[in-house]
CSV table of C-alpha atoms and ligand atoms in Angstrom, one decimal:
chain,number,residue,atom,x,y,z
A,1,MET,CA,15.6,228.2,153.2
A,2,SER,CA,16.8,227.0,156.5
A,3,ALA,CA,19.5,228.4,158.8
A,4,SER,CA,21.5,225.2,158.2
A,5,SER,CA,22.3,226.5,154.7
A,6,ILE,CA,26.0,227.1,154.1
A,7,TYR,CA,25.0,230.3,152.3
A,8,PHE,CA,22.4,232.0,154.5
A,9,SER,CA,23.1,233.3,157.9
A,10,PRO,CA,20.3,233.4,160.5
A,11,ASP,CA,20.2,237.1,159.8
A,12,ALA,CA,19.7,236.6,156.1
A,13,ASP,CA,16.9,234.0,156.9
A,14,ALA,CA,15.2,236.5,159.1
A,15,PHE,CA,15.5,239.2,156.4
A,16,ARG,CA,14.0,236.8,153.8
A,17,ALA,CA,11.0,236.2,156.1
A,18,TRP,CA,10.5,239.9,156.7
A,19,THR,CA,10.8,240.6,152.9
A,20,ARG,CA,8.2,238.0,152.1
A,21,ARG,CA,5.8,239.6,154.5
A,22,PHE,CA,6.5,243.0,153.2
A,23,LEU,CA,6.0,242.1,149.6
A,24,GLN,CA,2.8,240.2,150.5
A,25,GLU,CA,1.4,243.2,152.3
A,26,HIS,CA,2.5,246.1,150.1
A,27,VAL,CA,2.9,244.6,146.6
A,28,ALA,CA,0.9,241.4,146.0
A,29,PRO,CA,-2.6,242.9,146.5
A,30,ARG,CA,-1.9,245.8,144.1
A,31,LEU,CA,-0.2,243.8,141.2
A,32,ASN,CA,-3.4,243.2,139.2
A,33,ASP,CA,-4.2,246.9,139.2
A,34,TRP,CA,-0.7,247.8,138.0
A,35,GLU,CA,-0.9,245.1,135.3
A,36,SER,CA,-4.1,246.7,133.9
A,37,GLN,CA,-2.8,250.2,134.3
A,38,ARG,CA,0.5,249.3,132.7
A,39,ARG,CA,2.5,251.0,135.4
A,40,ILE,CA,4.1,250.8,138.8
A,41,PRO,CA,3.2,253.9,140.8
A,42,ARG,CA,6.0,256.1,142.0
A,43,ASP,CA,5.0,255.7,145.7
A,44,ILE,CA,6.1,252.1,145.6
A,45,TRP,CA,9.7,253.1,144.7
A,46,LYS,CA,9.7,255.5,147.6
A,47,LEU,CA,8.3,252.8,149.9
A,48,PHE,CA,11.0,250.4,148.9
A,49,GLY,CA,13.6,253.1,149.3
A,50,GLU,CA,12.5,254.0,152.8
A,51,HIS,CA,12.8,250.3,153.7
A,52,GLY,CA,16.3,250.0,152.3
A,53,LEU,CA,15.2,247.5,149.6
A,54,LEU,CA,16.8,249.4,146.7
A,55,GLY,CA,20.3,249.4,148.1
A,56,LEU,CA,20.9,246.3,150.1
A,57,HIS,CA,24.4,245.8,148.7
A,58,TYR,CA,25.4,249.5,148.3
A,59,PRO,CA,27.5,251.5,150.7
A,60,VAL,CA,25.9,253.3,153.6
A,61,VAL,CA,27.3,256.6,152.5
A,62,TYR,CA,25.1,256.4,149.4
A,63,GLY,CA,22.0,255.4,151.3
A,64,GLY,CA,22.6,251.6,151.0
A,65,ARG,CA,22.7,249.0,153.8
A,66,ASP,CA,26.0,247.3,152.9
A,67,LEU,CA,24.5,243.9,153.7
A,68,PRO,CA,26.2,240.6,152.8
A,69,PHE,CA,25.4,239.6,149.3
A,70,PHE,CA,23.2,236.7,150.3
A,71,HIS,CA,20.6,239.2,151.6
A,72,SER,CA,20.3,240.3,148.0
A,73,VAL,CA,20.0,236.7,146.9
A,74,ALA,CA,17.1,236.3,149.3
A,75,TYR,CA,15.5,239.6,148.2
A,76,LEU,CA,15.8,238.6,144.5
A,77,GLU,CA,14.2,235.2,145.1
A,78,GLU,CA,11.4,236.8,147.0
A,79,LEU,CA,10.8,239.3,144.3
A,80,GLY,CA,10.5,236.4,141.8
A,81,ARG,CA,8.1,234.6,144.2
A,82,LEU,CA,5.5,237.3,143.6
A,83,GLY,CA,5.0,235.6,140.2
A,84,ASN,CA,5.0,238.9,138.3
A,85,GLY,CA,7.6,239.4,135.6
A,86,GLY,CA,7.0,243.1,135.1
A,87,PHE,CA,7.4,244.0,138.7
A,88,ARG,CA,10.5,242.0,139.3
A,89,GLY,CA,12.0,243.3,136.1
A,90,ALA,CA,11.5,246.9,137.0
A,91,MET,CA,12.9,246.6,140.5
A,92,SER,CA,15.9,244.4,139.6
A,93,VAL,CA,16.9,246.6,136.6
A,94,HIS,CA,16.9,249.6,138.9
A,95,SER,CA,18.9,248.0,141.8
A,96,TYR,CA,21.0,245.2,140.2
A,97,MET,CA,21.6,246.4,136.6
A,98,ALA,CA,21.4,250.2,135.9
A,99,THR,CA,22.8,251.5,139.2
A,100,THR,CA,25.5,248.8,139.2
A,101,TYR,CA,27.4,251.0,136.7
A,102,LEU,CA,27.3,254.0,139.0
A,103,HIS,CA,28.6,251.8,141.8
A,104,LEU,CA,31.4,250.3,139.8
A,105,ALA,CA,32.5,253.2,137.6
A,106,GLY,CA,31.0,256.4,139.0
A,107,ASP,CA,32.9,259.0,140.9
A,108,HIS,CA,31.7,260.4,144.3
A,109,ARG,CA,29.7,263.3,142.7
A,110,GLN,CA,28.0,260.9,140.3
A,111,LYS,CA,27.2,258.5,143.1
A,112,SER,CA,25.9,261.3,145.3
A,113,GLU,CA,23.7,262.8,142.5
A,114,TYR,CA,22.3,259.6,141.0
A,115,LEU,CA,23.1,256.5,143.0
A,116,LYS,CA,22.0,257.9,146.4
A,117,PRO,CA,18.6,259.2,145.2
A,118,ALA,CA,18.0,255.9,143.3
A,119,VAL,CA,18.7,253.9,146.5
A,120,GLN,CA,16.4,256.2,148.4
A,121,GLY,CA,13.6,255.7,145.9
A,122,ASP,CA,13.6,259.4,144.8
A,123,MET,CA,14.9,258.6,141.3
A,124,ILE,CA,14.2,255.7,139.0
A,125,ALA,CA,17.0,254.2,137.0
A,126,ALA,CA,17.1,252.6,133.5
A,127,LEU,CA,19.8,250.9,131.5
A,128,ALA,CA,20.0,251.6,127.8
A,129,ILE,CA,22.4,249.2,126.0
A,130,THR,CA,20.3,247.3,123.5
A,131,GLU,CA,19.6,249.0,120.1
A,132,PRO,CA,17.1,248.1,117.3
A,133,GLN,CA,19.9,246.4,115.4
A,134,ALA,CA,22.2,245.2,118.2
A,135,GLY,CA,21.1,243.2,121.2
A,136,SER,CA,23.2,240.1,121.8
A,137,ASP,CA,26.0,241.7,119.9
A,138,VAL,CA,26.7,244.5,122.4
A,139,ALA,CA,29.9,245.5,120.6
A,140,GLY,CA,27.8,246.3,117.5
A,141,ILE,CA,26.0,249.3,119.0
A,142,ARG,CA,25.9,252.4,116.8
A,143,CYS,CA,24.4,255.1,119.1
A,144,ALA,CA,27.4,257.5,119.2
A,145,ALA,CA,28.6,260.5,121.3
A,146,ARG,CA,30.7,263.1,119.4
A,147,ALA,CA,33.1,265.1,121.6
A,148,THR,CA,33.2,268.9,121.3
A,149,GLY,CA,35.4,270.5,124.0
A,150,ASP,CA,34.3,269.2,127.4
A,151,ARG,CA,30.9,268.1,126.0
A,152,TYR,CA,29.5,265.2,124.1
A,153,THR,CA,26.5,265.1,121.7
A,154,ILE,CA,24.7,261.8,121.6
A,155,ARG,CA,22.8,260.6,118.6
A,156,GLY,CA,21.1,257.3,118.0
A,157,SER,CA,18.4,254.8,119.1
A,158,LYS,CA,18.0,252.4,122.0
A,159,ALA,CA,15.4,249.6,122.2
A,160,PHE,CA,13.6,247.7,125.0
A,161,VAL,CA,14.6,250.1,127.8
A,162,THR,CA,13.0,248.8,131.1
A,163,ASN,CA,11.7,251.7,133.2
A,164,GLY,CA,12.3,253.7,130.1
A,165,LEU,CA,9.2,256.0,130.5
A,166,THR,CA,9.4,256.6,134.2
A,167,ALA,CA,13.2,256.7,134.6
A,168,ASP,CA,14.8,259.9,135.8
A,169,PHE,CA,18.2,258.8,134.4
A,170,MET,CA,19.4,256.2,132.0
A,171,VAL,CA,22.9,254.6,132.1
A,172,THR,CA,23.5,254.6,128.3
A,173,ALA,CA,26.1,252.8,126.3
A,174,VAL,CA,27.4,254.8,123.3
A,175,ARG,CA,30.2,254.6,120.8
A,176,THR,CA,32.9,257.2,121.5
A,177,GLY,CA,35.8,256.1,119.4
A,178,ASP,CA,36.4,255.9,115.7
A,179,GLY,CA,36.7,252.1,115.4
A,180,ASP,CA,33.9,249.5,115.5
A,181,GLY,CA,33.9,246.8,118.2
A,182,SER,CA,34.3,246.8,121.9
A,183,ARG,CA,37.2,249.2,122.4
A,184,SER,CA,35.3,252.3,121.6
A,185,ILE,CA,32.2,252.1,123.9
A,186,SER,CA,31.6,254.4,126.8
A,187,LEU,CA,28.9,254.7,129.4
A,188,PHE,CA,27.1,258.0,130.2
A,189,VAL,CA,24.5,258.7,132.8
A,190,VAL,CA,21.9,260.7,130.9
A,191,ASP,CA,19.1,262.7,132.4
A,192,ALA,CA,16.0,261.2,130.9
A,193,ARG,CA,14.3,264.6,130.5
A,194,ALA,CA,17.2,266.2,128.8
A,195,PRO,CA,16.4,268.1,125.5
A,196,GLY,CA,16.6,265.7,122.6
A,197,VAL,CA,15.5,262.6,124.5
A,198,THR,CA,12.3,261.0,123.2
A,199,ARG,CA,10.8,258.0,124.9
A,200,THR,CA,8.0,255.9,123.3
A,201,PRO,CA,6.2,253.1,125.0
A,202,VAL,CA,6.2,249.6,123.5
A,203,GLU,CA,3.4,247.0,124.0
A,204,LYS,CA,4.6,243.5,125.0
A,205,LEU,CA,3.4,240.0,125.3
A,206,GLY,CA,3.8,240.1,129.0
A,207,TRP,CA,5.5,242.1,131.7
A,208,HIS,CA,2.5,244.5,131.6
A,209,CYS,CA,3.1,246.6,134.7
A,210,SER,CA,6.7,247.3,133.7
A,211,ASP,CA,7.1,250.2,131.3
A,212,THR,CA,9.4,249.5,128.3
A,213,ALA,CA,10.4,252.2,125.9
A,214,SER,CA,12.2,252.9,122.7
A,215,VAL,CA,14.5,255.9,123.2
A,216,GLU,CA,15.7,258.3,120.6
A,217,PHE,CA,18.7,260.5,121.4
A,218,ASP,CA,18.6,263.4,119.0
A,219,ASP,CA,21.7,265.5,119.6
A,220,VAL,CA,21.5,265.2,123.4
A,221,VAL,CA,24.3,267.2,125.0
A,222,VAL,CA,26.0,265.8,128.0
A,223,GLY,CA,29.0,267.0,130.0
A,224,GLU,CA,32.2,265.1,130.4
A,225,ASP,CA,31.2,264.8,134.0
A,226,GLN,CA,28.3,262.5,132.9
A,227,LEU,CA,30.9,259.9,131.6
A,228,LEU,CA,31.1,256.9,133.9
A,229,GLY,CA,34.7,255.7,134.2
A,230,ARG,CA,37.3,256.3,131.5
A,231,ARG,CA,36.3,257.0,127.9
A,232,ASN,CA,36.2,253.8,125.8
A,233,SER,CA,36.2,251.6,128.9
A,234,GLY,CA,32.4,250.9,128.7
A,235,PHE,CA,32.6,247.4,127.3
A,236,LEU,CA,34.7,246.2,130.2
A,237,TRP,CA,32.2,247.6,132.8
A,238,ILE,CA,29.3,246.0,130.8
A,239,MET,CA,31.0,242.6,130.9
A,240,LYS,CA,31.7,242.9,134.6
A,241,ALA,CA,28.1,244.0,135.4
A,242,PHE,CA,26.6,241.3,133.3
A,243,GLN,CA,27.8,238.7,135.9
A,244,LEU,CA,25.5,240.3,138.5
A,245,GLU,CA,22.7,240.7,136.0
A,246,ARG,CA,22.8,237.0,135.2
A,247,ILE,CA,22.9,235.9,138.8
A,248,ALA,CA,19.9,238.2,139.4
A,249,ALA,CA,18.1,236.7,136.4
A,250,ALA,CA,18.7,233.2,137.7
A,251,LEU,CA,17.5,234.0,141.2
A,252,LEU,CA,14.4,235.9,140.0
A,253,ALA,CA,13.6,232.9,137.8
A,254,LEU,CA,14.0,230.5,140.7
A,255,GLY,CA,11.7,232.6,142.9
A,256,GLU,CA,9.1,232.5,140.2
A,257,ILE,CA,9.5,228.7,139.8
A,258,ASP,CA,8.7,228.3,143.5
A,259,TYR,CA,5.6,230.4,143.0
A,260,THR,CA,4.5,228.4,140.0
A,261,LEU,CA,5.0,225.0,141.6
A,262,GLU,CA,3.1,226.1,144.6
A,263,LEU,CA,0.2,227.4,142.4
A,264,ALA,CA,0.2,224.1,140.6
A,265,ARG,CA,0.4,222.0,143.8
A,266,ARG,CA,-2.6,223.8,145.3
A,267,TYR,CA,-4.7,223.5,142.2
A,268,ALA,CA,-3.8,219.8,141.7
A,269,ASP,CA,-4.7,219.2,145.4
A,270,GLU,CA,-8.2,220.6,144.8
A,271,ARG,CA,-9.2,219.6,141.3
A,272,GLN,CA,-11.2,216.4,141.1
A,273,VAL,CA,-10.9,214.1,138.1
A,274,PHE,CA,-12.2,210.5,137.8
A,275,GLY,CA,-12.9,210.4,141.6
A,276,THR,CA,-9.5,211.6,142.7
A,277,THR,CA,-7.5,214.8,142.9
A,278,ILE,CA,-5.0,215.5,140.1
A,279,LEU,CA,-2.4,215.4,142.8
A,280,GLY,CA,-3.5,211.9,143.6
A,281,LEU,CA,-2.5,210.8,140.1
A,282,GLN,CA,1.0,209.3,140.2
A,283,VAL,CA,1.9,210.8,136.8
A,284,VAL,CA,1.2,214.3,138.2
A,285,ARG,CA,3.1,213.6,141.5
A,286,HIS,CA,6.1,212.4,139.6
A,287,ARG,CA,6.0,215.3,137.1
A,288,LEU,CA,6.0,217.8,140.0
A,289,ALA,CA,8.7,215.8,141.9
A,290,GLU,CA,10.9,215.9,138.8
A,291,LEU,CA,10.5,219.6,138.4
A,292,MET,CA,11.2,220.1,142.1
A,293,SER,CA,14.5,218.2,141.8
A,294,HIS,CA,15.5,220.2,138.8
A,295,THR,CA,14.7,223.3,140.7
A,296,ALA,CA,16.8,222.3,143.7
A,297,ALA,CA,19.8,221.6,141.4
A,298,ALA,CA,19.4,224.9,139.5
A,299,ARG,CA,19.2,226.7,142.8
A,300,GLN,CA,22.4,225.3,144.1
A,301,LEU,CA,24.2,226.3,140.9
A,302,ALA,CA,22.8,229.8,141.3
A,303,TYR,CA,23.9,230.0,144.9
A,304,HIS,CA,27.4,228.8,144.0
A,305,ALA,CA,27.7,231.5,141.2
A,306,ALA,CA,26.4,234.1,143.7
A,307,TRP,CA,28.9,232.9,146.3
A,308,LEU,CA,31.8,233.2,143.8
A,309,TYR,CA,30.6,236.6,142.9
A,310,SER,CA,30.4,237.7,146.5
A,311,GLN,CA,34.0,236.6,147.0
A,312,GLY,CA,35.0,238.9,144.2
A,313,GLN,CA,36.0,236.0,141.9
A,314,GLN,CA,35.7,236.0,138.1
A,315,ALA,CA,32.6,233.8,137.5
A,316,MET,CA,31.6,234.5,133.9
A,317,SER,CA,31.0,230.9,133.1
A,318,GLN,CA,29.3,230.0,136.3
A,319,CYS,CA,27.0,233.0,136.1
A,320,ALA,CA,26.1,232.0,132.5
A,321,MET,CA,25.4,228.4,133.6
A,322,ALA,CA,23.2,229.6,136.5
A,323,LYS,CA,21.2,231.9,134.2
A,324,LEU,CA,20.9,229.2,131.5
A,325,ARG,CA,19.7,226.5,133.9
A,326,ALA,CA,17.3,228.6,136.0
A,327,THR,CA,15.7,230.4,133.1
A,328,GLU,CA,15.3,227.4,130.8
A,329,LEU,CA,13.7,225.6,133.7
A,330,ALA,CA,11.4,228.5,134.5
A,331,VAL,CA,10.0,228.3,130.9
A,332,GLU,CA,9.6,224.5,131.2
A,333,VAL,CA,7.9,224.7,134.6
A,334,ALA,CA,5.5,227.4,133.4
A,335,GLY,CA,4.4,225.3,130.4
A,336,GLN,CA,4.1,222.0,132.4
A,337,CYS,CA,2.2,223.7,135.2
A,338,LEU,CA,-0.2,225.5,132.9
A,339,GLN,CA,-1.0,222.0,131.4
A,340,LEU,CA,-2.1,220.9,134.9
A,341,PHE,CA,-4.7,223.6,135.0
A,342,GLY,CA,-6.4,222.4,131.9
A,343,GLY,CA,-8.6,225.1,130.2
A,344,HIS,CA,-8.7,227.1,133.5
A,345,GLY,CA,-5.0,227.9,133.0
A,346,TYR,CA,-5.6,229.4,129.6
A,347,LEU,CA,-7.9,232.1,130.9
A,348,ALA,CA,-6.4,235.6,130.8
A,349,GLU,CA,-7.0,236.3,134.4
A,350,ALA,CA,-5.5,233.0,135.7
A,351,PRO,CA,-2.3,233.7,137.6
A,352,ILE,CA,-0.7,230.7,135.8
A,353,SER,CA,-1.4,232.3,132.5
A,354,ARG,CA,0.4,235.5,133.5
A,355,VAL,CA,3.4,233.4,134.6
A,356,PHE,CA,3.4,231.7,131.2
A,357,ARG,CA,3.4,235.0,129.4
A,358,ASP,CA,5.9,236.7,131.6
A,359,THR,CA,8.3,233.8,131.8
A,360,ARG,CA,8.8,233.6,128.1
A,361,LEU,CA,11.2,236.5,128.2
A,362,VAL,CA,13.7,235.1,130.7
A,363,THR,CA,15.6,233.0,128.2
A,364,ILE,CA,15.9,236.1,125.9
A,365,ALA,CA,16.6,239.2,128.0
A,366,GLY,CA,19.8,239.8,129.9
A,367,GLY,CA,21.7,237.5,127.5
A,368,SER,CA,19.8,234.8,125.6
A,369,SER,CA,20.3,231.1,126.3
A,370,GLU,CA,22.2,230.9,123.0
A,371,ILE,CA,24.6,233.5,124.3
A,372,MET,CA,24.9,231.8,127.6
A,373,ARG,CA,25.9,228.6,125.9
A,374,GLU,CA,28.4,230.5,123.8
A,375,ILE,CA,30.0,232.0,126.9
A,376,ILE,CA,30.2,228.6,128.6
A,377,ALA,CA,31.7,227.0,125.5
A,378,GLU,CA,34.3,229.7,125.1
A,379,SER,CA,35.3,229.4,128.7
A,380,GLU,CA,35.1,225.7,129.3
A,381,LEU,CA,36.1,224.1,125.9
B,401,LIG,C1,10.7,243.3,127.9
B,401,LIG,C2,12.2,243.5,127.6
B,401,LIG,C3,13.0,244.3,128.5
B,401,LIG,C4,14.3,244.5,128.2
B,401,LIG,N1,15.0,245.4,129.0
B,401,LIG,C5,16.2,245.8,128.6
B,401,LIG,C6,16.9,246.9,129.3
B,401,LIG,O1,16.4,247.4,130.3
B,401,LIG,N2,18.0,247.4,128.8
B,401,LIG,C7,18.6,246.9,127.7
B,401,LIG,O2,19.7,247.3,127.3
B,401,LIG,N3,18.0,245.8,127.0
B,401,LIG,C8,16.8,245.3,127.5
B,401,LIG,N4,16.2,244.3,126.8
B,401,LIG,C9,16.8,243.8,125.6
B,401,LIG,C10,17.3,242.3,125.7
B,401,LIG,O3,18.4,242.2,126.6
B,401,LIG,C11,17.6,241.8,124.3
B,401,LIG,O4,16.3,241.6,123.7
B,401,LIG,C12,18.4,240.5,124.3
B,401,LIG,O5,19.7,240.8,124.7
B,401,LIG,C13,18.5,239.9,122.9
B,401,LIG,O6,18.9,240.9,121.9
B,401,LIG,P1,18.0,241.0,120.6
B,401,LIG,O7,16.5,241.2,121.1
B,401,LIG,O8,18.5,242.1,119.8
B,401,LIG,O9,18.1,239.6,119.8
B,401,LIG,P2,19.3,239.2,118.8
B,401,LIG,O10,20.6,239.6,119.4
B,401,LIG,O11,18.9,239.8,117.5
B,401,LIG,O12,19.1,237.7,118.8
B,401,LIG,C14,18.0,237.0,118.1
B,401,LIG,C15,18.2,235.5,118.2
B,401,LIG,O13,19.5,235.1,117.7
B,401,LIG,C16,20.2,234.4,118.7
B,401,LIG,N5,21.6,234.7,118.6
B,401,LIG,C17,22.2,235.9,118.6
B,401,LIG,N6,23.6,235.7,118.5
B,401,LIG,C18,23.8,234.4,118.5
B,401,LIG,C19,24.9,233.6,118.5
B,401,LIG,N7,26.2,234.1,118.5
B,401,LIG,N8,24.8,232.2,118.5
B,401,LIG,C20,23.6,231.7,118.5
B,401,LIG,N9,22.4,232.4,118.5
B,401,LIG,C21,22.5,233.7,118.6
B,401,LIG,C22,19.6,235.0,120.0
B,401,LIG,O14,19.8,234.0,121.1
B,401,LIG,C23,18.2,235.1,119.7
B,401,LIG,O15,17.5,233.9,119.8
B,401,LIG,C24,14.9,244.0,127.1
B,401,LIG,C25,14.1,243.2,126.2
B,401,LIG,C26,12.8,243.0,126.5
B,401,LIG,C27,12.0,242.2,125.5
C-alpha cells in the first residue's frame, strides 16, 4: 500500500509497516505451536493490549487509541496476512465484533468495566448470537431472559462462540419480549464464569488455535445493569454492528489472499517441471495474474465500504458486497493455489493446506454468501 493511496495517510502506512514487523516477530513464529495446542496463550492478548492493538478505533478514555479507521483497515489486512484463520478470528471477534456492542450501546460503567480491560488485554471478549437452530436467521433465536424485579434469568443455548472457552465475558443476544422476531431481542454482557454458564469446546475442520465453544445458559442471573442499550433494541444494534463485522471479514480475507498468492508465487518460482519453473509456464503466470486482478478489484470495493463506514454512512449493501467478493475470492484463491503445489500442498503441515482448511469458513461465518446476496438484492433491486 503506497502513500499515494486516497485512503491511507503516511501515518497509516507507517503503522501498517510497524504492525507487519510486530506480527512477524511476536506471532508468526508461535502459530504452529498454538495450532497444535488448540489455544492462543493469554500473554499474547496482554501483549497486543500493551501495544494498543486491541483498541485502535476506541476512545482514549477506555484505553483505545482513537486512530482514523484506516489504521484498523491496515491492521485487519495484516492480521489476515499471517495466513492463520484461527488467530485472525480470535483477535477480530474480540476487537471488531464483541466489544463493538459495548462501544455502541454500553453506558460509561459498562465500558469502564468491560471495554477498557478488553482493550488493555486483561479480559477476553466473545460474542454469542448464533444458536444451534438459528444462525443466518438471527431473529429466530430462542435463548431467553425472563425479568424478575431488577434481574433477568437467562436460559438457552448458543453455538459456535469464538473465544468461548477463554472469554471473560460474552456479549449475548437473548429474547426479552413475548413476541417472536426481531423486536424482542436484547443484548446482555454476561460474565463467562457466572453460575449456570457451561462452555464446551467443539472440534473444527480448521481454525485450530481459536477456541470455539457451545455455551449453555442454565438459569444464569444477570442484573438490569448488564443490559446493553434499551430492552428489546438488540436487533438494531446487531444490524448496525454487522456492517463493521463484514468489512472486517472482507479485509481479513484480502490479507490472507495476499499471503496465499505470495506462497504460491514463491513455490512456483522454485519448483522445476519439464526443464522450467512452474512460474515459467504461461498458463500459471496467467492464472496468478487473473487472481491478482480480482484481488485488486475486491480490495478497492472493501476500501470503499470501509470509507463509507468511516464517514458514518449507512453502507449495508456495500459492506455485504465487500464481504461477498473478498471471501468468495479467498476460497477460490486457496483452491487454485493449492493446485499449484501439487501433492506437496496436500500435506497436513504445508502452510497452503492450512489456508485451504481455514479459508473454507469465510463464506459461511459472519453472514454467509447467500445472506450477503439477499441483503444486496433487497437493497439494490
Ligand atoms: C468456527 C466458527 C466460528 C464462529 N464464531 C461465531 C461467534 O463468535 N459468534 C456467533 O454468534 N456465531 C459464530 N459463528 C456462527 C456463524 O456466524 C454461523 O455459522 C453463520 O451465521 C451461519 O449460520 P448457521 O451455521 O446456523 O447456518 P444456517 O443459517 O442454518 O444456514 C445453512 C445454509 O443455508 C443457507 N441459507 C440460510 N438462509 C438462507 C436464505 N435466506 N437464502 C439462501 N440460503 C440461505 C446458508 O447460507 C447456509 O449455506 C461461528 C461459526 C463457526 C463455524
